[in-house]
mmCIF file of C-alpha atoms in Angstrom:
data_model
loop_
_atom_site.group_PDB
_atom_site.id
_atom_site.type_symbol
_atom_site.label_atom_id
_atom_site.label_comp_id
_atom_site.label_asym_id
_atom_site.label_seq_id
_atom_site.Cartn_x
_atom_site.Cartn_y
_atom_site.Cartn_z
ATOM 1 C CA UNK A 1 18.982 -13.216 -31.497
ATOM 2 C CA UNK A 2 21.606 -10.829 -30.289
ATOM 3 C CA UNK A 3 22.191 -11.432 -26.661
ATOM 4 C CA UNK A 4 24.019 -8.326 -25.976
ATOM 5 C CA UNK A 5 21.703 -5.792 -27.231
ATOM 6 C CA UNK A 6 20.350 -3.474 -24.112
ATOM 7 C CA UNK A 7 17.271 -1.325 -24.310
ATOM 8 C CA UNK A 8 17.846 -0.179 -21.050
ATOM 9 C CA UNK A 9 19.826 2.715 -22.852
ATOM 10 C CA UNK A 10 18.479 4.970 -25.940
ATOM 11 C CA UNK A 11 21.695 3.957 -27.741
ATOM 12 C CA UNK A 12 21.433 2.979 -31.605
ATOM 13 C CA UNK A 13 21.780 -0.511 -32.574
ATOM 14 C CA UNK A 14 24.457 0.267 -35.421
ATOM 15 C CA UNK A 15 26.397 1.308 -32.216
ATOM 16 C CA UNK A 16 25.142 -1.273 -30.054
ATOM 17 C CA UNK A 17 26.614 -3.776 -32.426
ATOM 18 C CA UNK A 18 29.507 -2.016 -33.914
ATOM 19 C CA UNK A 19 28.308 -2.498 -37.374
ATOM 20 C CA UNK A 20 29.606 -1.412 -40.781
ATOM 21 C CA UNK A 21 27.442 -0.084 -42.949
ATOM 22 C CA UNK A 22 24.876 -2.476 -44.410
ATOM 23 C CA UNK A 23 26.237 -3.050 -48.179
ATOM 24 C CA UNK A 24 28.509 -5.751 -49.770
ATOM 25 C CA UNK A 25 32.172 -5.733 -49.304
ATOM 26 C CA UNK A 26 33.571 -6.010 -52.738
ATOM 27 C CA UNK A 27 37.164 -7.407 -53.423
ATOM 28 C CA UNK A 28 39.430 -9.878 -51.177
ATOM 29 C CA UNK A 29 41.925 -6.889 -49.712
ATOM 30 C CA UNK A 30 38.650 -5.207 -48.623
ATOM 31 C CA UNK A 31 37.459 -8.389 -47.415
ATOM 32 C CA UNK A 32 40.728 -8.810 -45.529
ATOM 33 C CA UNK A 33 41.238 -5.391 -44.709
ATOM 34 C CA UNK A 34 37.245 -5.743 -42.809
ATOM 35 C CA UNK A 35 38.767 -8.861 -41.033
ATOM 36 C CA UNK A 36 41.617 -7.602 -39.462
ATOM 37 C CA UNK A 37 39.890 -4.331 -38.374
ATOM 38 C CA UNK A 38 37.486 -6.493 -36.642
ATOM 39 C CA UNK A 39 39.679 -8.645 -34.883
ATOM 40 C CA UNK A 40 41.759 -5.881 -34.070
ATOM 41 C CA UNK A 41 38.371 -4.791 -32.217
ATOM 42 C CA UNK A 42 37.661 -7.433 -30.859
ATOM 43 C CA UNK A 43 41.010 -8.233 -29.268
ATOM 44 C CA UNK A 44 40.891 -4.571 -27.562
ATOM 45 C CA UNK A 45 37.672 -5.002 -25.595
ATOM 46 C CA UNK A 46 38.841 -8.427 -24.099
ATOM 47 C CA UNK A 47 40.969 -6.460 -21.405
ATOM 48 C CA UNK A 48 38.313 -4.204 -20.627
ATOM 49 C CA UNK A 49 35.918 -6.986 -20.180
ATOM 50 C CA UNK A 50 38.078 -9.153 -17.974
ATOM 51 C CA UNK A 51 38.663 -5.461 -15.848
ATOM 52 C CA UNK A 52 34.949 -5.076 -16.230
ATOM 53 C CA UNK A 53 34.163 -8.695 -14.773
ATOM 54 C CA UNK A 54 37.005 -8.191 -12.213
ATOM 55 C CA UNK A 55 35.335 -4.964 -10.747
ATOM 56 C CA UNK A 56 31.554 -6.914 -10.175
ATOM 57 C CA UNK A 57 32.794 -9.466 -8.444
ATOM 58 C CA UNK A 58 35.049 -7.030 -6.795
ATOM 59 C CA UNK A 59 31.603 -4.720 -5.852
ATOM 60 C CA UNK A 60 29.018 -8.036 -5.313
ATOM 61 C CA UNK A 61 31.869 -9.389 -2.421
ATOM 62 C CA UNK A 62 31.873 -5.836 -1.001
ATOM 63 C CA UNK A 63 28.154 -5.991 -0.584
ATOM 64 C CA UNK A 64 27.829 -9.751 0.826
ATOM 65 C CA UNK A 65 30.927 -8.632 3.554
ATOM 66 C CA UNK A 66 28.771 -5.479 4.427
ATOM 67 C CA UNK A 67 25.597 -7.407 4.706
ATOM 68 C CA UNK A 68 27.388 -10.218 6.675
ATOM 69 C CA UNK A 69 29.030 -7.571 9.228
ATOM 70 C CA UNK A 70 26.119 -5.049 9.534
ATOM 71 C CA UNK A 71 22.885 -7.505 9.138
ATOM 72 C CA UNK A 72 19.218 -6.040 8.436
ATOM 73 C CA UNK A 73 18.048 -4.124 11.803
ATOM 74 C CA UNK A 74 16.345 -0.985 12.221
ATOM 75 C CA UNK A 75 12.841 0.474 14.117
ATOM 76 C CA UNK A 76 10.258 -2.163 13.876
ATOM 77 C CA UNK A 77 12.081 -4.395 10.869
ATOM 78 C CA UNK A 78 10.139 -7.655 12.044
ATOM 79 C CA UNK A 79 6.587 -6.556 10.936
ATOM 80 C CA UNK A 80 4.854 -8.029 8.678
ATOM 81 C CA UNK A 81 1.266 -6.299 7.680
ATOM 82 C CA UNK A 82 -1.448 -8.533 7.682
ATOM 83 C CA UNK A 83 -3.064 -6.777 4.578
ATOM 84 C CA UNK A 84 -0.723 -5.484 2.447
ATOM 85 C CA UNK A 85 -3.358 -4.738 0.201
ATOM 86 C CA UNK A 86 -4.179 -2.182 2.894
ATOM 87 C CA UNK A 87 -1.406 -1.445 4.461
ATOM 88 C CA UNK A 88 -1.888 2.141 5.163
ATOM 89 C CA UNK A 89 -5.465 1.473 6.320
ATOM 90 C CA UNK A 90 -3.675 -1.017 8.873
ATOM 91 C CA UNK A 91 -1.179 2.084 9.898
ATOM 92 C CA UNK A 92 -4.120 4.348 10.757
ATOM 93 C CA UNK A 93 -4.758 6.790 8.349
ATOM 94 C CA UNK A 94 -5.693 9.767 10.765
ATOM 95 C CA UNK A 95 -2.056 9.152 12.437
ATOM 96 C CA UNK A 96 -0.171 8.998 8.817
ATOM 97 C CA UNK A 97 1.749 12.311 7.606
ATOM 98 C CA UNK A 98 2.367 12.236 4.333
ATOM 99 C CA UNK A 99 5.957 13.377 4.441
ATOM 100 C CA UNK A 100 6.281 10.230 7.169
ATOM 101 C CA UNK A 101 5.674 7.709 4.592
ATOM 102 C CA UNK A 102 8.380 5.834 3.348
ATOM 103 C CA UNK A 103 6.525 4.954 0.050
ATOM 104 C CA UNK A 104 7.485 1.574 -1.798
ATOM 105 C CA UNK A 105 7.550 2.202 -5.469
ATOM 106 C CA UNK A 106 8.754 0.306 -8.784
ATOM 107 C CA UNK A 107 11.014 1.443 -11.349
ATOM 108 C CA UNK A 108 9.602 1.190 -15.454
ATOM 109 C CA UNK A 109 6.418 -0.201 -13.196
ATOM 110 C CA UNK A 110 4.407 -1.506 -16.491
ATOM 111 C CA UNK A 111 6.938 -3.219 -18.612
ATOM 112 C CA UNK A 112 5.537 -6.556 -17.214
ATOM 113 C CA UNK A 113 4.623 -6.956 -21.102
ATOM 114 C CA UNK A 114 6.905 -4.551 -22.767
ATOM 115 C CA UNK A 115 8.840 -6.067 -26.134
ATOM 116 C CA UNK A 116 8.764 -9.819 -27.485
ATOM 117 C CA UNK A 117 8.826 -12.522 -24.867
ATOM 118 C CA UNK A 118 12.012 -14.474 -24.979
ATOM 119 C CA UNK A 119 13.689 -11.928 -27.659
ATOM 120 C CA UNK A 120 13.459 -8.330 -26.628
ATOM 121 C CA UNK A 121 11.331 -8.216 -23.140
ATOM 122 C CA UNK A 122 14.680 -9.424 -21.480
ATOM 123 C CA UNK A 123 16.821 -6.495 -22.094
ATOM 124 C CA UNK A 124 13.605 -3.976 -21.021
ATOM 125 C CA UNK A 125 11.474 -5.461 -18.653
ATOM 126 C CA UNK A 126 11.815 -4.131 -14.968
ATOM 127 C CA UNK A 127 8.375 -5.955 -13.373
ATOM 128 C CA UNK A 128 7.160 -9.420 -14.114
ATOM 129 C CA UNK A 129 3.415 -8.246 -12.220
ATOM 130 C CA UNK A 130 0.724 -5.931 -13.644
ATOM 131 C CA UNK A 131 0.223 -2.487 -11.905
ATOM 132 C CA UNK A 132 -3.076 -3.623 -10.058
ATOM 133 C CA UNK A 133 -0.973 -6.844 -9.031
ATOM 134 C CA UNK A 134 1.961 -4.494 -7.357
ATOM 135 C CA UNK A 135 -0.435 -2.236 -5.590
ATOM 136 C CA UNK A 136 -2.267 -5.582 -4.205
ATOM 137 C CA UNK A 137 1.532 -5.919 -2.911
ATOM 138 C CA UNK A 138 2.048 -2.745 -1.325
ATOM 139 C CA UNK A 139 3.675 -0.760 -4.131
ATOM 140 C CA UNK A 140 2.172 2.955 -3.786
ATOM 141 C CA UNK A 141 4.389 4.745 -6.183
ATOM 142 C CA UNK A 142 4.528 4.091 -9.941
ATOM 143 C CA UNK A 143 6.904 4.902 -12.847
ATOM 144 C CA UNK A 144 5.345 5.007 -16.300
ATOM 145 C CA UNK A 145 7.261 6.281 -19.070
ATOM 146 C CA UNK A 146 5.140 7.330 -22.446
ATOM 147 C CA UNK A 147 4.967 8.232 -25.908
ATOM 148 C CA UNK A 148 3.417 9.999 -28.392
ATOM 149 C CA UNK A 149 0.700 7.951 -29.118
ATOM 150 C CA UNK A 150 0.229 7.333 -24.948
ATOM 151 C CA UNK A 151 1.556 3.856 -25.193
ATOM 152 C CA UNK A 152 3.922 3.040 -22.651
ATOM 153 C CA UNK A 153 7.174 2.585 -23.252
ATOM 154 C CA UNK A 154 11.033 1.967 -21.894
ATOM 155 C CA UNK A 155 13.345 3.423 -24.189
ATOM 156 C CA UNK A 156 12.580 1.968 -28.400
ATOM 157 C CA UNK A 157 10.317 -0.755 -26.973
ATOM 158 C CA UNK A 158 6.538 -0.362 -26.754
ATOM 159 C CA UNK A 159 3.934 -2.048 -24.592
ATOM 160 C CA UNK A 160 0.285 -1.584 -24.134
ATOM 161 C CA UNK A 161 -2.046 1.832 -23.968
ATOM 162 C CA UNK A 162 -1.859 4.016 -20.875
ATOM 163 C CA UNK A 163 -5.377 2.788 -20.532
ATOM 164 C CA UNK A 164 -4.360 -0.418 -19.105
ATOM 165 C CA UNK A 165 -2.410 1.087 -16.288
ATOM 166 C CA UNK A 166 -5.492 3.692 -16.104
ATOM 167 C CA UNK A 167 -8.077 0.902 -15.888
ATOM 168 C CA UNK A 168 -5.632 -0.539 -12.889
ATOM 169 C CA UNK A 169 -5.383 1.759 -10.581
ATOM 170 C CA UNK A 170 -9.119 2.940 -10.905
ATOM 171 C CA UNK A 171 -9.924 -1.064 -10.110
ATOM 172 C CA UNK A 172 -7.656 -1.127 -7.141
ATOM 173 C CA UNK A 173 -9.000 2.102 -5.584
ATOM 174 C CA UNK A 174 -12.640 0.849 -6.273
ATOM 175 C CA UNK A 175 -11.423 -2.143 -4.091
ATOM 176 C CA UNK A 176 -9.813 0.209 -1.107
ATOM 177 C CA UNK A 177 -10.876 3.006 0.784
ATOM 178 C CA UNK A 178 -7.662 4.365 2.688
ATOM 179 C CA UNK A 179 -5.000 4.054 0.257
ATOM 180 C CA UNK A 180 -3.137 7.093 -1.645
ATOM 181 C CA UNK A 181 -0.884 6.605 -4.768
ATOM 182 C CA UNK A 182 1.926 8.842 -6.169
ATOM 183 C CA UNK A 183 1.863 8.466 -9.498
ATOM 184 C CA UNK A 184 4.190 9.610 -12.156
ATOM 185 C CA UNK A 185 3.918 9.658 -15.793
ATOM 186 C CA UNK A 186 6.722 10.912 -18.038
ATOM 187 C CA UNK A 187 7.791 10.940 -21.465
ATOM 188 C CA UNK A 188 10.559 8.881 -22.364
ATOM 189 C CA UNK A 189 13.613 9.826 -23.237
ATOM 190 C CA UNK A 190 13.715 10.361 -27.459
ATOM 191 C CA UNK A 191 9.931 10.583 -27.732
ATOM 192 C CA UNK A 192 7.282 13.328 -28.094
ATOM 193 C CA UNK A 193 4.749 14.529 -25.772
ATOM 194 C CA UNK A 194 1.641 12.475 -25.941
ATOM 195 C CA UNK A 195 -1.274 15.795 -27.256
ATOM 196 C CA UNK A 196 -3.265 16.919 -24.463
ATOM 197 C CA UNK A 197 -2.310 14.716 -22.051
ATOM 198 C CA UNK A 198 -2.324 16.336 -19.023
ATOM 199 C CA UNK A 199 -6.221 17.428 -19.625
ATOM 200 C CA UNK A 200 -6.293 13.705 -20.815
ATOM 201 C CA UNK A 201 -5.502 12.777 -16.934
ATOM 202 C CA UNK A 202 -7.478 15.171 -15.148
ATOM 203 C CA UNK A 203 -10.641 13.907 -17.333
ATOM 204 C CA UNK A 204 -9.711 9.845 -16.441
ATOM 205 C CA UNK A 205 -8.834 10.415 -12.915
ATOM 206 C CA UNK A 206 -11.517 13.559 -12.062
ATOM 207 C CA UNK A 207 -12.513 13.887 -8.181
ATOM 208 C CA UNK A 208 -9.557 11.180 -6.924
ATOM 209 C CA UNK A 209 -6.701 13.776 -7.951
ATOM 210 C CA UNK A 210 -5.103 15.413 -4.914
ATOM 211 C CA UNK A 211 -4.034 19.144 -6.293
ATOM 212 C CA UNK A 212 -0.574 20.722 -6.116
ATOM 213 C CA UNK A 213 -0.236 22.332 -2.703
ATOM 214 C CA UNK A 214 2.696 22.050 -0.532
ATOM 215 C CA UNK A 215 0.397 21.790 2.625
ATOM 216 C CA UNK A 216 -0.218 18.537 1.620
ATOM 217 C CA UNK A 217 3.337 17.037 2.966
ATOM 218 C CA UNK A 218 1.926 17.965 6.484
ATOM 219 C CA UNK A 219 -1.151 16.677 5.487
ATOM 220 C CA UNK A 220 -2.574 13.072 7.509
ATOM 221 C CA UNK A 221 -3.873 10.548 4.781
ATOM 222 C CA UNK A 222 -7.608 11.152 6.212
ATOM 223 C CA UNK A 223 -7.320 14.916 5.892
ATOM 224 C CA UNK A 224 -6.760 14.103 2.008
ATOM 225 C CA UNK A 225 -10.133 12.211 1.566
ATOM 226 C CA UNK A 226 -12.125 11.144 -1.055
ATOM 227 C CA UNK A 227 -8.803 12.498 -3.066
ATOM 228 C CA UNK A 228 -6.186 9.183 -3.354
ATOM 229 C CA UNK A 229 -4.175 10.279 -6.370
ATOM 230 C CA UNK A 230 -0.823 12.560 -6.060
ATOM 231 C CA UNK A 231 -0.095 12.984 -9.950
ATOM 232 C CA UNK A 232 3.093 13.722 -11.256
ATOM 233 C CA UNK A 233 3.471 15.137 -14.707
ATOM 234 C CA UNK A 234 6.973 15.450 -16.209
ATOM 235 C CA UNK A 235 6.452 16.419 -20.273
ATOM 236 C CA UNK A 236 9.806 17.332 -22.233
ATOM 237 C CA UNK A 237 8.797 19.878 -24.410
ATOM 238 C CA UNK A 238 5.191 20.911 -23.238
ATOM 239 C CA UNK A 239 4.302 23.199 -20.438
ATOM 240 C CA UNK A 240 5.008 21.867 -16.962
ATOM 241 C CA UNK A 241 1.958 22.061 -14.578
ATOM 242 C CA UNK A 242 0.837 25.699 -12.893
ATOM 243 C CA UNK A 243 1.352 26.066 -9.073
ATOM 244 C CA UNK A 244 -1.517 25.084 -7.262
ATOM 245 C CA UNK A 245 -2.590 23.273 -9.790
ATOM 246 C CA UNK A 246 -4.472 19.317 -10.453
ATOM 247 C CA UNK A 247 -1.102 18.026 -11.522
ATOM 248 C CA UNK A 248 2.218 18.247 -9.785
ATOM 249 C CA UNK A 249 4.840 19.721 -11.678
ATOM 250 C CA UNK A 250 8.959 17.366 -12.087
ATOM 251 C CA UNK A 251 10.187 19.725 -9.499
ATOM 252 C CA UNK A 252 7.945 17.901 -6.590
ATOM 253 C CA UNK A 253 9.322 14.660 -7.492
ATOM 254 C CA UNK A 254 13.562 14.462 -7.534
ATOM 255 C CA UNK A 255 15.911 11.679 -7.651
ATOM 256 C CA UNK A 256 19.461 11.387 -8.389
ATOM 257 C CA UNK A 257 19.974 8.583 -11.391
ATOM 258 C CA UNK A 258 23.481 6.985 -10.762
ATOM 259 C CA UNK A 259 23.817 5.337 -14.278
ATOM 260 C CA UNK A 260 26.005 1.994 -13.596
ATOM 261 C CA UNK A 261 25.827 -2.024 -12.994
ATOM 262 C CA UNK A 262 28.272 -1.646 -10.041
ATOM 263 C CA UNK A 263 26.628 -2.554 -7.220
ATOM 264 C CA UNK A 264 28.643 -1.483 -4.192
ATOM 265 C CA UNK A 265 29.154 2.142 -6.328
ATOM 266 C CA UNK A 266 25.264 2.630 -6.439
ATOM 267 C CA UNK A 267 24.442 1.874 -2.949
ATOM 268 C CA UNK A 268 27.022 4.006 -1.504
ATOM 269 C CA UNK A 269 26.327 7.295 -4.271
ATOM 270 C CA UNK A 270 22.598 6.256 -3.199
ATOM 271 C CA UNK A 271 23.628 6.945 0.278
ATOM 272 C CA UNK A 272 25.681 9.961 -0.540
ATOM 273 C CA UNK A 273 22.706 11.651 -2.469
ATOM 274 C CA UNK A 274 20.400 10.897 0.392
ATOM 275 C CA UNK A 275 22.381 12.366 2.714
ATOM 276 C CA UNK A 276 22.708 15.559 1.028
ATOM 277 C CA UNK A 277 18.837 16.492 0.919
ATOM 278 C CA UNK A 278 16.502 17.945 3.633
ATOM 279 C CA UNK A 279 14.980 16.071 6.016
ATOM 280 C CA UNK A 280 11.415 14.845 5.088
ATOM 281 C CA UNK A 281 9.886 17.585 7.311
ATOM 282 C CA UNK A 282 11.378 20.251 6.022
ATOM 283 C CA UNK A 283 11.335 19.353 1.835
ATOM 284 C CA UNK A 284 7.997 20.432 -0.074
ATOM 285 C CA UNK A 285 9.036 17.862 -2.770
ATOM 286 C CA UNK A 286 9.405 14.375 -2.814
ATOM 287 C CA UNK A 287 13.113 12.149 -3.123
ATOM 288 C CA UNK A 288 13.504 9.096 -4.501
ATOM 289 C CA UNK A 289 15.895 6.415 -4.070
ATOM 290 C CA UNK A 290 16.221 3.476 -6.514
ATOM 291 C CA UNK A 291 17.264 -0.011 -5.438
ATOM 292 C CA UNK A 292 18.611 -0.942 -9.033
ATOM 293 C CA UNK A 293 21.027 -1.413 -10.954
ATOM 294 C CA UNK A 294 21.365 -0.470 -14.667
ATOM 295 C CA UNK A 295 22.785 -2.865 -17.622
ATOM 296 C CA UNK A 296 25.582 -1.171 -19.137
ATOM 297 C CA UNK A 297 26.426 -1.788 -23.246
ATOM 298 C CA UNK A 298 29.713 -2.089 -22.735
ATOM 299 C CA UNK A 299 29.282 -5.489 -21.129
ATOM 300 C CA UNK A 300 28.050 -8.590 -22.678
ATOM 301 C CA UNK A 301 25.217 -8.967 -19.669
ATOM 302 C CA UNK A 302 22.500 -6.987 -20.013
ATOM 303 C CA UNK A 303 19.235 -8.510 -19.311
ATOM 304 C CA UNK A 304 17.787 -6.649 -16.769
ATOM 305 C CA UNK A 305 17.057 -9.227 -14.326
ATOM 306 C CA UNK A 306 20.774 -10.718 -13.457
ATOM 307 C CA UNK A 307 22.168 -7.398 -13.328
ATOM 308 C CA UNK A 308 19.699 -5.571 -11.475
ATOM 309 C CA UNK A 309 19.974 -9.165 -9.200
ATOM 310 C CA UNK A 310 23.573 -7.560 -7.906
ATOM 311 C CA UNK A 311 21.610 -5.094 -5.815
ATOM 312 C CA UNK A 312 18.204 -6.639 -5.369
ATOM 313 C CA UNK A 313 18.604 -8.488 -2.084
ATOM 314 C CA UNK A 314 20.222 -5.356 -0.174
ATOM 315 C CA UNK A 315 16.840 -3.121 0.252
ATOM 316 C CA UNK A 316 16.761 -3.955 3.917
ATOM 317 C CA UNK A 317 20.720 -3.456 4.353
ATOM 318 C CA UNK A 318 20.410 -0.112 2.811
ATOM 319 C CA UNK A 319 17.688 1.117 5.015
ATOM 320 C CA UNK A 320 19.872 -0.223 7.837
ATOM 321 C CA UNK A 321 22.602 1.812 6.662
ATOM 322 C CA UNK A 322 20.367 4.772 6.613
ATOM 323 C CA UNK A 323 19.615 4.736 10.302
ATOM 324 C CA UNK A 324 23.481 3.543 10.992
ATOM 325 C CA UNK A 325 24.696 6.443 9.559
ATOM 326 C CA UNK A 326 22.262 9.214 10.771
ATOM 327 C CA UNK A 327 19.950 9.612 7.286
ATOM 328 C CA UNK A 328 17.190 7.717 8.468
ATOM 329 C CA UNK A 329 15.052 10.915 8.080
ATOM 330 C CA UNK A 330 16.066 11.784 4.455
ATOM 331 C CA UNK A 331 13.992 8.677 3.150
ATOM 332 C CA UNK A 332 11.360 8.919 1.064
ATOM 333 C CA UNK A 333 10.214 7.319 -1.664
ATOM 334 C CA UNK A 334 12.350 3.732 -1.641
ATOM 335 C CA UNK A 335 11.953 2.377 -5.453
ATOM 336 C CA UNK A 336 13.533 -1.139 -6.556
ATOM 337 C CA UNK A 337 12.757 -3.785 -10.241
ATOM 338 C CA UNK A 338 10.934 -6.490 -9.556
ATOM 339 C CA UNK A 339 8.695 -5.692 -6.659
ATOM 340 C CA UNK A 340 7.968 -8.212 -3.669
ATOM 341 C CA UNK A 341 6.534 -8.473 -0.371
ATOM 342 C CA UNK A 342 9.491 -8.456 1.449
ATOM 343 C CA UNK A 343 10.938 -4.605 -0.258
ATOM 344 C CA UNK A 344 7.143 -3.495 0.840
ATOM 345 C CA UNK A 345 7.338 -5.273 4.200
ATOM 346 C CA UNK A 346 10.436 -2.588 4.637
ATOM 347 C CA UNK A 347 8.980 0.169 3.659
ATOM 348 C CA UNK A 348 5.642 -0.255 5.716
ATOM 349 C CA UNK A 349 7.752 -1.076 9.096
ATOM 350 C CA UNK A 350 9.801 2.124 8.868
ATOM 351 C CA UNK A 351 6.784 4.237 8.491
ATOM 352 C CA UNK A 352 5.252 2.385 10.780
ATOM 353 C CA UNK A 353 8.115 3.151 13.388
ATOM 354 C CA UNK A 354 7.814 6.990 12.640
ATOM 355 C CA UNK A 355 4.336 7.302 13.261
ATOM 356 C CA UNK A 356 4.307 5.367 16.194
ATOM 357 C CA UNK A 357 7.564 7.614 16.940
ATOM 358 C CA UNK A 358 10.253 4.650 17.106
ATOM 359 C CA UNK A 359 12.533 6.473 14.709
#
């Protein structure tokens, strides 16, 4: 076991670890010549770490003193739907725009079984629950990442067929009536287009797939009916989706990654980005905004759940900060690891207080 090895990055493991090539050292001064190089390594990164170290705690006690002088309030915070499962039902869906939603989504949404438990599912799994179990929850956007062979995947670790998260979301829309999903599928990073795919969707999801058409963000939820599916197809080397087509193309779904375990430094270039798009009723694409933070390979932590942890508890703050500082109507799509009631609970009230017009 090598507890410093991230998947959370497409990085080799000979550079992961640093590694010499794999073949016998022959000879002591070779043997000592190795020995010193290594400690001589070794020795440099201790400064960085104990800067690296310095600057987290640094970032986590600017987040608790923000939290502690700005608390969690905004339009309608205290509600609490009754059927999450339902939610938008609950909302009214003849009163719900969809550019009005602030959607709750997950980032890597089916890793819940990605790698080895207790060896490599630590460093690359970003939900412990299934996809049907998050949209139970609330969640109504989904990231799945794919390869070749259409298994999903997060970087070099594989988990089951797309037909698991397939055979989800068909049960959980066989068990709702009022509910849309935005669902994106892309290819990972480093891997090949899965062959055909896109027909491959259109056949599994048929009649439920709402088609590209950027009348749609204007759109109520009921005007959308029987459709429940906004698909999202992002391919690396084969063709993107036609305008006006079944699929929607990477251009109607944007986000600004900020790549770093710093907590206080994502929230705010979270805030920044935001603040530079359109407002909602004006964009004919969605934005997302992720509530994460990313395990770096420079630093000894990187199992997914204690770093992503730094930012995890200030969902609410951040939304607070977004009507504080006037960008209240640049949110979107809100996405976050590790899903739970209380990041949907957020979500829901927000779009909840713009339909009802308390933002």
């Amino acid at each position: 076991m090598l507890p410093f090895i991230s998947y959370k990055h497409n990085i080799s493991l000979h550079s992961l670890l640093h590694l010499h090539p794999d073949k016998e050292v022959e000879g002591e001064e070779r043997t000592n010549s190795s020995s010193s190089s290594f400690l001589l390594t070794m020795g440099s990164c201790f400064p960085k770490q104990r800067e690296r170290r310095k600057a987290i705690s640094t970032e986590r006690k600017t987040m608790r003193d923000l939290h502690q002088s700005c608390g969690e309030d905004f339009p309608a915070c205290a509600l609490r739907p009754t059927d999450r499962k339902n939610w938008m039902a609950g909302l009214n869906p003849e009163k719900i725009h969809i550019h009005k939603i602030l959607w709750p989504g997950t980032h890597d949404s089916a890793t819940n079984k990605i790698g080895f438990p207790c060896i490599t599912r630590p460093f690359a799994r970003c939900q412990t629950l299934s996809i049907y179990q998050q949209l139970v929850i609330g969640t109504r956007v989904l990231d799945i990442r794919v390869q070749k062979d259409r298994r999903v995947c997060h970087g070099i670790l594989v988990t089951y067929s797309i037909d698991v998260v397939i055979r989800d979301i068909k049960k959980f829309l066989s068990e709702t009536k009022s509910e849309i999903i935005l669902l994106e599928i892309r290819t990972e990073y480093g891997h090949d287009d899965p062959p055909d795919f896109e027909q491959y969707l259109v056949n599994q999801f048929g009649e439920v797939l709402i088609h590209q058409d950027d009348n749609v963000f204007n759109k109520t939820i009921a005007e959308l009916f029987p459709k429940r599916i906004i698909c999202v197809w992002k391919p690396r080397n084969s063709p993107q989706p036609k305008a006006g087509g079944v699929l929607w193309s990477s251009g109607h779904l944007k986000d600004d990654w900020i790549n770093t375990d710093l907590p206080s430094t994502k929230f705010e270039s979270n805030l920044k980005c935001l603040s530079e798009q359109p407002p909602i009723s004006t964009r004919t694409f969605f934005y997302r905004v992720e509530n994460t933070v990313t395990p770096q390979p420079d630093y000894p932590i990187v199992c997914v759940k204690p770093v992503t942890g730094r930012i995890h508890e200030y969902a609410r703050l951040f939304i607070t900060q977004c009507f504080s500082r006037g960008i209240e109507d640049r949110m979107q799509i809100f996405s976050t690891d590790f899903i739970d009631e209380d990041f949907v609970d957020a979500c829901v009230a927000v779009t909840y207080s713009r339909i009802e017009r308390k933002a």
